[in-house]
Coordinates of C-alpha atoms in Angstrom, one line a residue:
M1 CA 56.6 -129.2 33.4
K2 CA 56.0 -125.8 32.0
L3 CA 52.8 -124.2 33.4
E4 CA 51.2 -121.8 30.9
S5 CA 48.3 -119.9 32.6
K6 CA 47.1 -118.5 29.2
V7 CA 45.9 -115.3 30.9
P8 CA 45.2 -112.7 28.2
G9 CA 46.9 -109.4 28.1
G10 CA 45.3 -106.0 28.5
P11 CA 43.5 -104.1 31.2
L12 CA 42.1 -106.3 34.0
E13 CA 38.4 -105.4 33.3
H14 CA 38.8 -106.3 29.6
K15 CA 40.8 -109.6 29.9
W16 CA 37.7 -111.9 29.8
T17 CA 35.9 -109.9 27.1
K18 CA 39.0 -109.9 25.0
H19 CA 39.6 -113.6 25.5
L20 CA 36.0 -114.4 24.5
G21 CA 36.7 -112.5 21.2
D22 CA 40.0 -114.4 20.6
I23 CA 39.2 -118.0 21.5
K24 CA 38.4 -120.5 18.7
L25 CA 34.8 -121.4 18.1
V26 CA 33.2 -124.7 17.1
N27 CA 30.8 -124.7 14.2
P28 CA 27.2 -125.3 15.5
S29 CA 26.8 -128.3 13.2
N30 CA 30.1 -129.7 14.4
K31 CA 29.2 -129.5 18.1
R32 CA 26.9 -132.5 18.0
K33 CA 29.8 -134.5 16.6
Y34 CA 31.7 -134.1 19.9
E35 CA 31.1 -136.0 23.1
I36 CA 32.0 -134.5 26.4
I37 CA 32.2 -136.5 29.7
V38 CA 31.2 -134.6 32.8
V39 CA 32.0 -136.3 36.0
G40 CA 30.0 -134.9 38.9
G41 CA 26.5 -133.5 39.2
G42 CA 26.7 -130.8 41.8
L43 CA 26.5 -127.1 41.1
A44 CA 29.6 -127.0 38.8
G45 CA 28.8 -130.4 37.1
A46 CA 25.1 -129.9 36.6
S47 CA 25.4 -126.4 35.3
A48 CA 28.3 -127.4 33.0
A49 CA 26.5 -130.5 31.6
A50 CA 23.2 -128.6 31.0
S51 CA 25.0 -125.5 29.4
L52 CA 27.2 -127.7 27.1
A53 CA 24.1 -129.7 26.0
E54 CA 22.3 -126.5 25.3
L55 CA 25.1 -125.4 23.0
G56 CA 24.7 -128.7 21.0
Y57 CA 27.4 -130.9 22.4
R58 CA 26.6 -134.5 23.2
V59 CA 27.2 -134.9 27.0
K60 CA 27.5 -137.9 29.3
C61 CA 27.1 -136.9 33.0
I62 CA 28.4 -139.4 35.5
V63 CA 27.5 -139.3 39.2
Y64 CA 27.9 -141.9 42.0
H65 CA 24.7 -141.0 43.7
D66 CA 21.3 -142.3 42.6
T67 CA 20.6 -138.6 41.5
A68 CA 22.5 -135.5 41.0
R69 CA 20.3 -133.8 43.6
R70 CA 22.3 -135.6 46.3
A71 CA 25.5 -133.8 45.5
H72 CA 27.2 -132.2 48.4
S73 CA 26.3 -128.7 47.0
V74 CA 22.9 -129.3 48.6
A75 CA 24.5 -128.7 52.0
A76 CA 25.6 -125.2 51.5
Q77 CA 23.5 -122.9 53.7
G78 CA 24.2 -119.3 53.9
G79 CA 24.3 -117.7 50.4
I80 CA 26.0 -116.8 47.2
N81 CA 28.0 -113.6 46.5
A82 CA 27.4 -111.3 43.6
A83 CA 28.4 -107.7 43.0
K84 CA 24.9 -106.4 42.2
N85 CA 25.1 -103.5 44.7
Y86 CA 21.4 -103.8 45.4
Q87 CA 22.0 -102.3 48.9
N88 CA 23.7 -99.2 47.4
D89 CA 26.4 -99.6 50.1
G90 CA 29.5 -99.2 47.9
D91 CA 29.8 -102.6 46.3
S92 CA 31.2 -103.1 42.8
V93 CA 32.8 -105.8 40.7
F94 CA 36.3 -104.4 41.7
R95 CA 35.4 -104.5 45.4
L96 CA 34.3 -108.1 45.2
F97 CA 37.5 -108.9 43.3
Y98 CA 39.6 -107.1 45.8
D99 CA 37.9 -108.7 48.8
T100 CA 38.4 -112.1 47.3
I101 CA 42.1 -111.4 46.5
K102 CA 42.7 -110.0 50.0
G103 CA 40.6 -112.8 51.7
G104 CA 42.9 -115.4 49.9
D105 CA 45.9 -113.5 51.4
Y106 CA 47.2 -112.7 47.9
R107 CA 47.7 -116.3 46.8
A108 CA 45.2 -116.5 43.9
R109 CA 45.6 -115.7 40.2
E110 CA 44.5 -112.2 39.7
A111 CA 42.8 -112.6 36.3
N112 CA 40.7 -115.6 37.4
V113 CA 39.4 -113.8 40.4
Y114 CA 38.4 -110.7 38.5
R115 CA 36.5 -112.8 35.9
L116 CA 34.7 -114.5 38.9
A117 CA 33.6 -111.1 40.2
Q118 CA 32.5 -110.1 36.7
V119 CA 30.3 -113.1 35.9
S120 CA 28.8 -113.1 39.5
V121 CA 26.2 -110.6 38.4
K122 CA 24.9 -112.9 35.7
I123 CA 24.6 -115.8 38.0
I124 CA 21.8 -114.3 40.1
D125 CA 19.8 -113.4 36.9
Q126 CA 20.2 -117.0 35.7
C127 CA 19.1 -118.5 39.0
V128 CA 16.1 -116.2 39.4
A129 CA 15.0 -117.2 35.8
Q130 CA 15.2 -120.8 36.9
G131 CA 12.9 -120.0 39.9
V132 CA 15.3 -120.1 42.7
P133 CA 13.4 -118.6 45.7
F134 CA 15.9 -116.1 46.9
A135 CA 14.8 -114.1 50.0
R136 CA 13.2 -110.7 49.1
E137 CA 12.6 -107.4 50.8
Y138 CA 9.1 -106.3 51.6
G139 CA 8.8 -104.5 48.3
G140 CA 9.8 -107.6 46.2
L141 CA 13.5 -106.8 45.6
L142 CA 16.1 -109.5 46.2
A143 CA 17.5 -109.3 49.8
N144 CA 21.2 -109.4 50.7
R145 CA 23.2 -110.0 53.9
S146 CA 26.8 -109.7 54.9
F147 CA 29.3 -112.5 55.1
G148 CA 32.9 -112.7 56.5
G149 CA 35.6 -110.6 55.0
A150 CA 33.4 -108.0 53.5
Q151 CA 32.0 -104.6 54.7
V152 CA 29.1 -104.7 52.2
S153 CA 26.0 -106.8 51.9
R154 CA 26.4 -108.8 48.7
T155 CA 25.2 -112.3 49.7
F156 CA 22.0 -113.6 48.1
Y157 CA 20.3 -116.3 50.1
A158 CA 17.3 -118.6 50.5
R159 CA 17.0 -118.8 54.2
G160 CA 19.6 -121.4 55.3
Q161 CA 18.9 -123.6 52.2
T162 CA 20.8 -121.7 49.5
G163 CA 22.8 -124.6 48.2
Q164 CA 19.8 -126.9 48.0
Q165 CA 17.7 -124.3 46.0
L166 CA 20.6 -123.5 43.6
L167 CA 21.2 -127.1 43.0
L168 CA 17.5 -127.7 42.2
G169 CA 17.8 -124.9 39.7
A170 CA 20.8 -126.4 38.1
Y171 CA 19.3 -129.9 38.2
S172 CA 16.1 -128.7 36.5
A173 CA 18.3 -127.3 33.6
L174 CA 20.2 -130.6 33.5
I175 CA 17.1 -132.9 33.5
R176 CA 15.6 -130.8 30.8
M177 CA 18.6 -131.7 28.6
V178 CA 18.3 -135.3 29.7
G179 CA 14.7 -135.3 28.5
A180 CA 15.7 -133.7 25.2
G181 CA 18.2 -136.6 24.7
A182 CA 21.2 -134.3 24.8
V183 CA 22.6 -135.6 28.1
Q184 CA 23.0 -139.2 28.9
M185 CA 22.8 -139.5 32.7
L186 CA 24.7 -142.3 34.4
T187 CA 24.0 -142.9 38.1
H188 CA 25.7 -145.1 40.7
E189 CA 28.9 -144.8 38.6
E190 CA 32.2 -143.9 40.3
M191 CA 35.0 -142.7 38.2
M192 CA 38.2 -144.8 38.9
D193 CA 40.6 -143.5 36.3
V194 CA 41.3 -141.1 33.5
V195 CA 42.4 -142.5 30.1
V196 CA 45.1 -140.5 28.4
I197 CA 45.9 -141.1 24.8
G198 CA 48.6 -139.3 22.9
G199 CA 48.9 -136.9 25.9
H200 CA 45.2 -135.9 25.8
A201 CA 42.3 -137.0 28.0
K202 CA 40.0 -139.2 26.0
G203 CA 37.9 -141.0 28.5
V204 CA 37.3 -142.5 31.9
I205 CA 37.0 -145.8 33.6
C206 CA 34.1 -146.3 36.0
R207 CA 32.8 -148.8 38.5
N208 CA 29.1 -149.4 39.0
L209 CA 28.5 -149.2 42.8
I210 CA 25.5 -151.5 42.6
T211 CA 26.8 -154.3 40.3
G212 CA 30.5 -153.8 40.4
E213 CA 30.7 -153.7 36.6
I214 CA 33.7 -151.9 35.2
S215 CA 33.0 -149.8 32.1
R216 CA 34.8 -147.6 29.6
H217 CA 33.6 -144.2 28.5
V218 CA 35.1 -142.5 25.5
G219 CA 34.9 -138.7 24.9
D220 CA 36.6 -135.8 23.0
A221 CA 37.1 -134.0 26.4
V222 CA 36.6 -134.8 30.0
V223 CA 35.3 -132.4 32.7
L224 CA 35.9 -133.1 36.3
A225 CA 33.5 -131.4 38.7
T226 CA 33.9 -133.7 41.7
G227 CA 34.2 -131.3 44.7
G228 CA 36.9 -131.1 47.4
Y229 CA 39.0 -133.5 49.4
G230 CA 38.3 -132.3 53.0
N231 CA 37.2 -135.8 54.0
V232 CA 41.0 -136.7 54.1
F233 CA 40.7 -135.5 57.7
N234 CA 37.9 -138.1 58.4
L235 CA 35.9 -135.6 60.5
S236 CA 34.7 -132.6 58.4
T237 CA 31.6 -130.9 57.4
Y238 CA 31.6 -132.7 54.0
G239 CA 29.0 -135.3 53.1
R240 CA 30.4 -138.6 54.0
L241 CA 30.7 -139.8 50.4
S242 CA 32.8 -136.8 49.3
N243 CA 36.3 -138.0 48.2
A244 CA 39.3 -137.2 46.2
T245 CA 39.5 -140.3 44.0
A246 CA 38.7 -138.6 40.6
I247 CA 41.2 -135.8 41.0
W248 CA 43.8 -138.0 42.6
R249 CA 43.7 -140.6 39.8
A250 CA 43.9 -137.7 37.4
Y251 CA 47.0 -136.5 39.2
K252 CA 48.6 -139.8 38.8
R253 CA 47.9 -139.6 35.1
G254 CA 49.8 -136.3 34.8
A255 CA 47.5 -133.5 36.0
C256 CA 49.4 -131.2 38.5
F257 CA 47.9 -130.9 41.9
A258 CA 48.1 -127.2 43.1
N259 CA 48.4 -126.0 46.7
P260 CA 47.2 -129.2 48.4
C261 CA 47.9 -127.9 51.9
F262 CA 45.4 -125.0 51.6
T263 CA 42.5 -126.4 53.7
Q264 CA 39.8 -124.1 55.1
I265 CA 38.8 -124.5 58.7
H266 CA 35.3 -123.1 59.2
P267 CA 34.8 -121.3 62.6
T268 CA 31.0 -122.1 63.0
C269 CA 30.7 -125.8 63.4
I270 CA 28.8 -127.8 66.1
P271 CA 31.6 -129.2 68.3
V272 CA 32.7 -132.9 68.2
S273 CA 30.7 -134.9 70.7
G274 CA 32.4 -138.3 70.6
D275 CA 34.5 -140.8 68.7
Y276 CA 31.3 -142.4 67.2
Q277 CA 30.7 -139.4 64.9
S278 CA 31.1 -139.9 61.1
K279 CA 30.9 -136.2 60.2
L280 CA 30.4 -132.7 61.6
T281 CA 27.6 -130.3 61.0
L282 CA 28.1 -126.7 60.0
M283 CA 26.1 -123.8 61.4
S284 CA 26.0 -121.2 58.5
E285 CA 28.3 -118.3 58.5
S286 CA 25.2 -116.2 58.0
L287 CA 24.5 -116.6 61.7
R288 CA 27.5 -114.3 62.3
N289 CA 25.5 -111.4 61.0
D290 CA 23.3 -111.3 64.2
G291 CA 25.1 -113.7 66.5
R292 CA 27.9 -112.4 68.8
I293 CA 30.8 -114.8 69.6
W294 CA 32.2 -114.8 73.1
V295 CA 33.9 -116.9 75.9
P296 CA 34.2 -116.1 79.6
K297 CA 37.1 -113.8 80.4
K298 CA 38.2 -116.2 83.2
A299 CA 38.9 -119.8 82.7
E300 CA 37.1 -120.7 86.0
D301 CA 33.8 -119.5 84.5
R302 CA 33.8 -121.8 81.5
L303 CA 31.5 -124.5 82.9
K304 CA 29.0 -122.0 84.3
R305 CA 25.7 -121.6 82.6
P306 CA 26.0 -118.7 80.0
G307 CA 23.1 -116.9 81.6
D308 CA 25.1 -116.9 84.9
I309 CA 28.0 -115.1 83.4
P310 CA 27.5 -111.3 83.5
E311 CA 28.2 -109.0 80.6
D312 CA 31.4 -107.6 82.1
A313 CA 32.8 -111.1 82.5
R314 CA 32.4 -112.0 78.8
D315 CA 35.1 -111.6 76.1
Y316 CA 33.6 -110.8 72.7
Y317 CA 37.0 -111.6 71.3
L318 CA 36.5 -111.1 67.6
E319 CA 34.9 -107.7 68.3
R320 CA 37.9 -106.9 70.5
M321 CA 40.6 -108.2 68.2
Y322 CA 39.2 -107.1 64.8
P323 CA 36.9 -104.1 65.5
A324 CA 36.5 -103.2 61.8
Y325 CA 35.0 -106.5 60.9
G326 CA 34.0 -108.0 64.3
N327 CA 32.1 -111.3 64.2
L328 CA 32.4 -111.2 60.4
A329 CA 36.1 -111.5 60.3
P330 CA 37.3 -114.0 57.6
R331 CA 37.1 -117.7 58.4
D332 CA 40.8 -118.5 58.8
I333 CA 41.3 -115.6 61.2
S334 CA 38.1 -116.4 63.2
S335 CA 39.0 -120.0 63.5
R336 CA 42.5 -119.3 64.8
A337 CA 41.0 -116.8 67.3
A338 CA 38.6 -119.5 68.6
K339 CA 41.5 -121.9 69.0
K340 CA 43.6 -119.3 70.8
V341 CA 40.9 -118.6 73.5
C342 CA 40.3 -122.4 73.9
D343 CA 44.0 -123.0 74.3
E344 CA 44.0 -120.4 77.0
G345 CA 41.5 -122.6 78.9
R346 CA 38.5 -120.4 78.3
G347 CA 36.7 -122.8 75.9
V348 CA 33.1 -123.8 76.9
G349 CA 31.5 -127.1 77.2
E350 CA 32.7 -130.3 78.8
S351 CA 35.6 -130.7 76.3
G352 CA 36.6 -127.1 76.5
L353 CA 36.6 -127.0 72.7
G354 CA 33.8 -124.6 72.1
V355 CA 32.8 -120.9 72.1
Y356 CA 29.4 -119.3 72.3
L357 CA 27.4 -117.9 69.4
D358 CA 24.8 -115.7 71.1
F359 CA 21.6 -114.3 69.6
S360 CA 20.2 -112.6 72.7
D361 CA 21.1 -109.1 71.5
A362 CA 19.5 -109.8 68.1
I363 CA 16.4 -111.2 69.7
R364 CA 16.0 -108.1 71.9
R365 CA 16.7 -105.8 68.9
L366 CA 14.7 -107.5 66.2
G367 CA 12.3 -109.8 68.0
E368 CA 12.4 -113.6 68.1
S369 CA 10.0 -113.8 65.1
A370 CA 12.5 -111.9 62.8
V371 CA 15.3 -114.1 63.9
R372 CA 13.1 -117.2 63.1
E373 CA 12.4 -115.8 59.7
R374 CA 16.0 -115.4 58.9
Y375 CA 17.6 -118.5 60.4
G376 CA 14.8 -120.7 61.6
N377 CA 15.9 -123.9 59.8
L378 CA 19.4 -123.5 61.1
F379 CA 18.2 -123.2 64.7
D380 CA 16.1 -126.4 64.1
I381 CA 19.2 -128.3 62.9
Y382 CA 21.0 -127.2 66.0
K383 CA 18.1 -128.3 68.3
E384 CA 17.9 -131.7 66.5
I385 CA 21.6 -132.4 67.0
T386 CA 22.3 -130.9 70.4
D387 CA 18.8 -130.9 72.1
E388 CA 19.5 -127.3 73.0
D389 CA 17.3 -124.3 72.3
A390 CA 19.4 -121.6 70.8
Y391 CA 16.6 -119.0 71.2
R392 CA 17.1 -119.4 74.9
N393 CA 20.8 -120.2 75.2
P394 CA 23.8 -119.4 73.0
M395 CA 24.9 -122.0 70.4
R396 CA 28.2 -123.7 71.1
I397 CA 30.5 -123.8 68.1
F398 CA 34.1 -124.7 67.2
P399 CA 36.2 -124.7 64.0
A400 CA 36.2 -127.7 61.7
V401 CA 37.4 -128.7 58.2
H402 CA 35.1 -127.3 55.6
Y403 CA 36.6 -126.6 52.2
T404 CA 39.8 -127.1 50.2
M405 CA 41.2 -124.3 48.2
G406 CA 43.8 -126.6 46.7
G407 CA 42.9 -128.9 43.8
L408 CA 44.1 -129.7 40.3
W409 CA 46.0 -126.9 38.5
V410 CA 44.1 -125.3 35.7
D411 CA 44.9 -122.5 33.3
Y412 CA 42.6 -119.5 32.5
N413 CA 40.5 -121.9 30.3
L414 CA 40.0 -124.2 33.3
M415 CA 42.1 -126.9 31.5
S416 CA 44.5 -129.0 33.6
S417 CA 48.0 -129.8 32.6
I418 CA 46.5 -132.8 30.7
P419 CA 45.1 -131.3 27.5
G420 CA 41.4 -132.1 27.2
L421 CA 40.9 -132.5 30.9
F422 CA 39.0 -129.6 32.4
V423 CA 38.4 -129.1 36.1
L424 CA 35.6 -127.0 37.7
G425 CA 34.5 -125.8 41.1
E426 CA 36.1 -127.0 44.3
A427 CA 38.0 -129.7 42.3
N428 CA 40.3 -127.0 40.9
F429 CA 42.6 -124.5 42.7
S430 CA 41.9 -121.4 40.8
D431 CA 39.9 -118.7 42.5
H432 CA 40.3 -118.6 46.3
G433 CA 44.1 -118.5 47.1
A434 CA 44.9 -119.4 50.7
N435 CA 41.5 -118.8 52.2
R436 CA 37.9 -118.7 50.7
L437 CA 35.5 -116.0 51.7
G438 CA 32.1 -117.2 52.8
A439 CA 29.4 -117.5 50.0
S440 CA 32.0 -117.7 47.3
A441 CA 32.0 -121.5 46.7
L442 CA 28.5 -121.5 45.2
M443 CA 29.6 -118.5 43.1
Q444 CA 32.7 -120.2 41.7
G445 CA 30.8 -123.5 41.0
L446 CA 28.1 -121.8 38.9
A447 CA 30.4 -119.4 37.3
D448 CA 32.6 -122.2 36.0
G449 CA 29.7 -124.3 34.9
Y450 CA 27.3 -121.6 33.4
F451 CA 29.7 -118.9 32.2
V452 CA 33.2 -120.1 31.7
I453 CA 33.5 -123.7 30.5
P454 CA 30.8 -123.4 27.7
F455 CA 33.1 -120.9 26.0
T456 CA 36.6 -122.2 26.9
I457 CA 36.1 -125.8 26.0
G458 CA 35.4 -124.9 22.5
D459 CA 39.0 -123.4 22.2
Y460 CA 40.3 -126.9 22.8
L461 CA 37.7 -128.8 20.8
A462 CA 38.3 -126.5 17.8
G463 CA 41.6 -128.2 17.4
V464 CA 40.2 -131.7 17.7
K465 CA 39.0 -133.1 14.3
P466 CA 35.4 -134.4 14.6
G467 CA 35.1 -138.1 14.4
T468 CA 38.6 -138.9 15.7
R469 CA 37.5 -140.2 19.0
P470 CA 39.4 -143.4 19.9
K471 CA 37.6 -146.7 20.3
A472 CA 36.8 -148.2 23.7
E473 CA 38.9 -151.1 22.6
A474 CA 42.2 -148.9 22.4
P475 CA 45.1 -150.3 24.3
E476 CA 45.1 -147.3 26.7
F477 CA 41.6 -148.1 27.8
E478 CA 42.6 -151.7 28.2
Q479 CA 45.6 -150.8 30.4
A480 CA 43.6 -148.4 32.5
E481 CA 40.7 -150.9 33.1
T482 CA 43.3 -153.6 34.0
A483 CA 44.8 -151.3 36.6
V484 CA 41.4 -150.6 38.1
R485 CA 40.6 -154.3 38.3
H486 CA 44.0 -155.0 39.8
T487 CA 43.4 -152.4 42.6
V488 CA 39.9 -153.9 43.3
Q489 CA 41.4 -157.4 43.5
R490 CA 44.2 -156.3 45.7
L491 CA 41.7 -154.7 48.2
L492 CA 39.4 -157.7 48.2
S493 CA 42.2 -160.2 48.6
S494 CA 43.7 -158.5 51.7
K495 CA 43.5 -160.7 54.7
G496 CA 43.8 -158.0 57.3
R497 CA 42.0 -157.6 60.5
Q498 CA 41.1 -153.9 60.7
P499 CA 38.1 -152.1 58.9
V500 CA 38.7 -149.3 56.6
S501 CA 37.3 -146.8 59.2
H502 CA 40.2 -147.7 61.5
F503 CA 42.7 -146.3 59.1
H504 CA 40.7 -143.3 58.1
K505 CA 40.3 -142.2 61.7
R506 CA 44.1 -142.6 62.3
L507 CA 44.9 -140.7 59.1
G508 CA 42.5 -137.9 60.1
K509 CA 44.1 -137.5 63.5
I510 CA 47.6 -137.4 62.0
L511 CA 46.6 -134.7 59.6
W512 CA 44.6 -132.6 62.2
D513 CA 47.6 -132.7 64.6
C514 CA 50.3 -132.2 62.0
C515 CA 48.6 -130.2 59.1
G516 CA 45.5 -128.7 60.7
M517 CA 44.8 -125.2 61.9
A518 CA 48.4 -124.6 62.9
R519 CA 51.5 -126.2 61.4
N520 CA 55.2 -126.2 62.1
A521 CA 58.2 -128.0 60.5
G522 CA 58.5 -130.5 63.3
H523 CA 54.9 -131.7 63.2
L524 CA 54.9 -131.8 59.4
K525 CA 58.1 -133.9 59.3
K526 CA 56.4 -136.2 61.8
G527 CA 53.4 -136.5 59.6
L528 CA 55.6 -137.3 56.6
Q529 CA 57.0 -140.3 58.7
E530 CA 53.7 -141.5 60.1
I531 CA 51.5 -141.4 56.9
P532 CA 53.7 -143.7 54.8
A533 CA 53.9 -146.1 57.7
L534 CA 50.1 -146.0 58.0
R535 CA 49.7 -146.5 54.3
E536 CA 51.9 -149.6 54.4
E537 CA 50.0 -150.9 57.4
F538 CA 46.7 -150.3 55.5
W539 CA 47.7 -152.4 52.5
S540 CA 48.8 -155.3 54.7
N541 CA 46.1 -155.2 57.4
V542 CA 42.9 -153.8 55.9
Q543 CA 39.8 -156.0 55.9
V544 CA 37.4 -155.5 53.0
P545 CA 34.7 -158.1 53.3
G546 CA 32.4 -159.1 50.5
D547 CA 33.1 -159.3 46.8
G548 CA 33.4 -156.9 43.9
G549 CA 30.3 -158.0 42.0
T550 CA 27.6 -156.5 44.3
L551 CA 27.0 -153.4 46.4
N552 CA 30.0 -153.2 48.6
Q553 CA 30.4 -150.0 50.6
S554 CA 33.5 -151.3 52.4
L555 CA 35.2 -151.6 49.0
E556 CA 34.0 -148.1 48.0
R557 CA 35.5 -146.7 51.2
A558 CA 38.7 -148.7 50.8
H559 CA 39.4 -147.1 47.4
R560 CA 38.8 -143.6 48.7
V561 CA 40.9 -144.1 51.9
A562 CA 43.7 -145.6 49.8
D563 CA 43.8 -142.4 47.8
F564 CA 43.5 -140.3 50.9
L565 CA 46.6 -141.9 52.4
E566 CA 48.6 -140.8 49.4
L567 CA 47.1 -137.3 49.2
G568 CA 47.7 -136.7 52.9
E569 CA 51.4 -137.1 52.4
L570 CA 51.3 -134.6 49.6
M571 CA 49.5 -132.1 51.8
C572 CA 52.2 -132.4 54.4
R573 CA 54.9 -132.2 51.9
D574 CA 53.3 -129.0 50.3
A575 CA 52.8 -127.4 53.8
L576 CA 56.5 -128.1 54.7
E577 CA 57.8 -126.7 51.5
R578 CA 55.8 -123.5 51.9
D579 CA 57.9 -122.0 54.7
E580 CA 55.6 -119.0 55.3
S581 CA 52.3 -118.2 56.9
C582 CA 49.4 -117.2 54.6
G583 CA 45.7 -117.4 55.0
C584 CA 44.7 -120.9 56.3
H585 CA 48.3 -122.0 56.1
F586 CA 49.5 -120.9 59.5
R587 CA 53.1 -121.8 60.1
E588 CA 53.9 -121.2 63.8
E589 CA 57.5 -120.2 62.9
H590 CA 56.2 -117.3 60.9
V591 CA 54.0 -115.0 63.0
D592 CA 54.3 -111.2 63.2
A593 CA 54.3 -109.1 66.4
E594 CA 50.5 -109.2 66.6
G595 CA 50.2 -113.0 66.3
E596 CA 49.1 -112.8 62.7
C597 CA 50.4 -114.4 59.5
D598 CA 53.7 -113.4 58.3
R599 CA 53.7 -113.8 54.5
N600 CA 56.9 -114.2 52.5
D601 CA 56.1 -112.6 49.1
E602 CA 59.7 -112.8 47.8
Q603 CA 59.9 -116.5 47.9
Y604 CA 56.4 -117.8 48.0
A605 CA 54.2 -115.7 45.8
H606 CA 53.5 -118.6 43.6
V607 CA 51.2 -121.5 43.0
A608 CA 52.8 -124.8 44.1
A609 CA 51.8 -127.3 41.4
W610 CA 52.9 -130.8 42.2
E611 CA 53.6 -133.3 39.4
Y612 CA 53.4 -137.1 39.9
A613 CA 56.8 -138.7 39.2
G614 CA 55.9 -142.3 39.6
E615 CA 55.4 -144.9 42.3
G616 CA 57.8 -144.5 45.2
K617 CA 59.4 -141.4 43.8
P618 CA 59.0 -137.9 45.3
P619 CA 56.7 -135.6 43.4
I620 CA 58.2 -132.7 41.3
L621 CA 57.4 -129.1 42.4
N622 CA 56.5 -126.8 39.6
K623 CA 55.8 -123.1 40.4
E624 CA 53.5 -120.6 38.7
P625 CA 54.5 -117.1 39.8
L626 CA 51.7 -114.9 41.0
Q627 CA 52.1 -111.5 39.4
Y628 CA 49.9 -108.7 40.6
E629 CA 49.5 -105.9 38.0
F630 CA 46.3 -104.2 39.4
V631 CA 46.5 -104.7 43.2
K632 CA 49.3 -104.2 45.6
M633 CA 50.4 -107.1 47.8
V634 CA 50.0 -105.6 51.2
K635 CA 49.7 -107.0 54.8
R636 CA 46.3 -108.3 55.3
N637 CA 44.5 -106.3 57.9
Y638 CA 41.0 -106.6 59.3
K639 CA 41.5 -104.5 62.4

């Protein structure tokens, strides 16, 4: 498959402006003749659906929750980046662009990242106009704080509830369009397949999670904004319902899956407490502004109470290892550093898998009331889960799966390798490279939905004659629905003995051990043997009680885990093929003299875009070269 990025020529700072002047437009009176299906109602999906409806398109928005307000975007805590330079500390569009390129270890598409930095400044104005209650300085100006991988303060925030507040803003815009009759909102509907007719995406097949009804939805274009696939690991910081089914079914219809092994491990998560857990809880990266991370210098001190360990017996290891950034070193680097000190036997807590995040210095410097004002709800969450008071004793944290930089391949217009199928937010691969900087996920989701897709989708639709949408009775819709019904029946007719959770936990352990924070060829090859065997066992021994005509959460989970079992194999295959270390992809065979990633730009400066070749056949690897015209690919250094 030939991958055409469609990046416009010219100077970096003019590419997007030039592109907006060159792309085809849709006549305003014609826009209402097109129907666009948006799958997902989080930040990317809600902002896209609202914006497209405002332009005059007819939009159908499909979510599997009872309301789009429950999208996982609500869980984001710390903030959203924008190059406003309100602090007058040297920030600029170019600096945000460069920090993002460097943070992703030079494995992102240059033009996409610069566009993201450009439109970031508009996002804040949009959200303020919607009433998002960003924190403000005493004089009324919007406040900023720092996040990992940056030496400026560019992160706008609403205490520790930024994702929730931004989602409410996007949701209000969406519901306004629902009320105006421009958006048809479908809830409790899970997308099960993409329908491709004549090589173009023309609709989706959905299953109602309450009634089990299978339905067909026809459109002139389809937009997927369904989030990331981190729950493939079972334990993660994702909402438990987050899954990969939409993008995985699109992959099996011809959409390339790019960089699937790029999985971010977040350093600031509450440690695992037992096998009974269904998910993990994140403590916002914003806490690293004022919290200091440390472990005892001696392993024999790790079970002592933190207050009994004197200052000279503490190792503030991030400040020691990365003095230029300290506790705000990027997530991948900070996570590996935590793993390293725990592997040395200095991890705290009963399991030894934990480090301290200590606010005692900040409380002495600022006062407890100031710390409460900045982070109070995060401290409340920590107390609720651990029954420990972080104002009196340090928090205990440990790395956990948090975000996926991989996703469906898209061009500069955010269109996948299936014409007419667009992919936004975390569901695509485009903006973060091999590691995402903190507070950039919300930025990307809203940039894609508010400021990119409303323009670029017109370039495609201008070539689609109005009124040529296929009928729901078309044979391609019939074939896709039949395939969905077959999978449902296959799962329900299984006479196995093990619940779905049994296989999900086993898959998660395989992936964590073989394709987690550190990888090597031996472990990846082992994963490529164990996952197919587990998948075969799943189909022969899974137990899915109930039927398909009512609410059946076991059936929902079975669909998602079946897709995870296939995706997990592709992740290991991608990680094995990428024989270098870069960002979150840490191959133990490729480490420099200082123990850091040893990139191989000669052979691996490309996007790995995998193409489905059919059942039982190995996927085809396509490569999009990453050419840097405006920045130099240098060794990543935070010291």
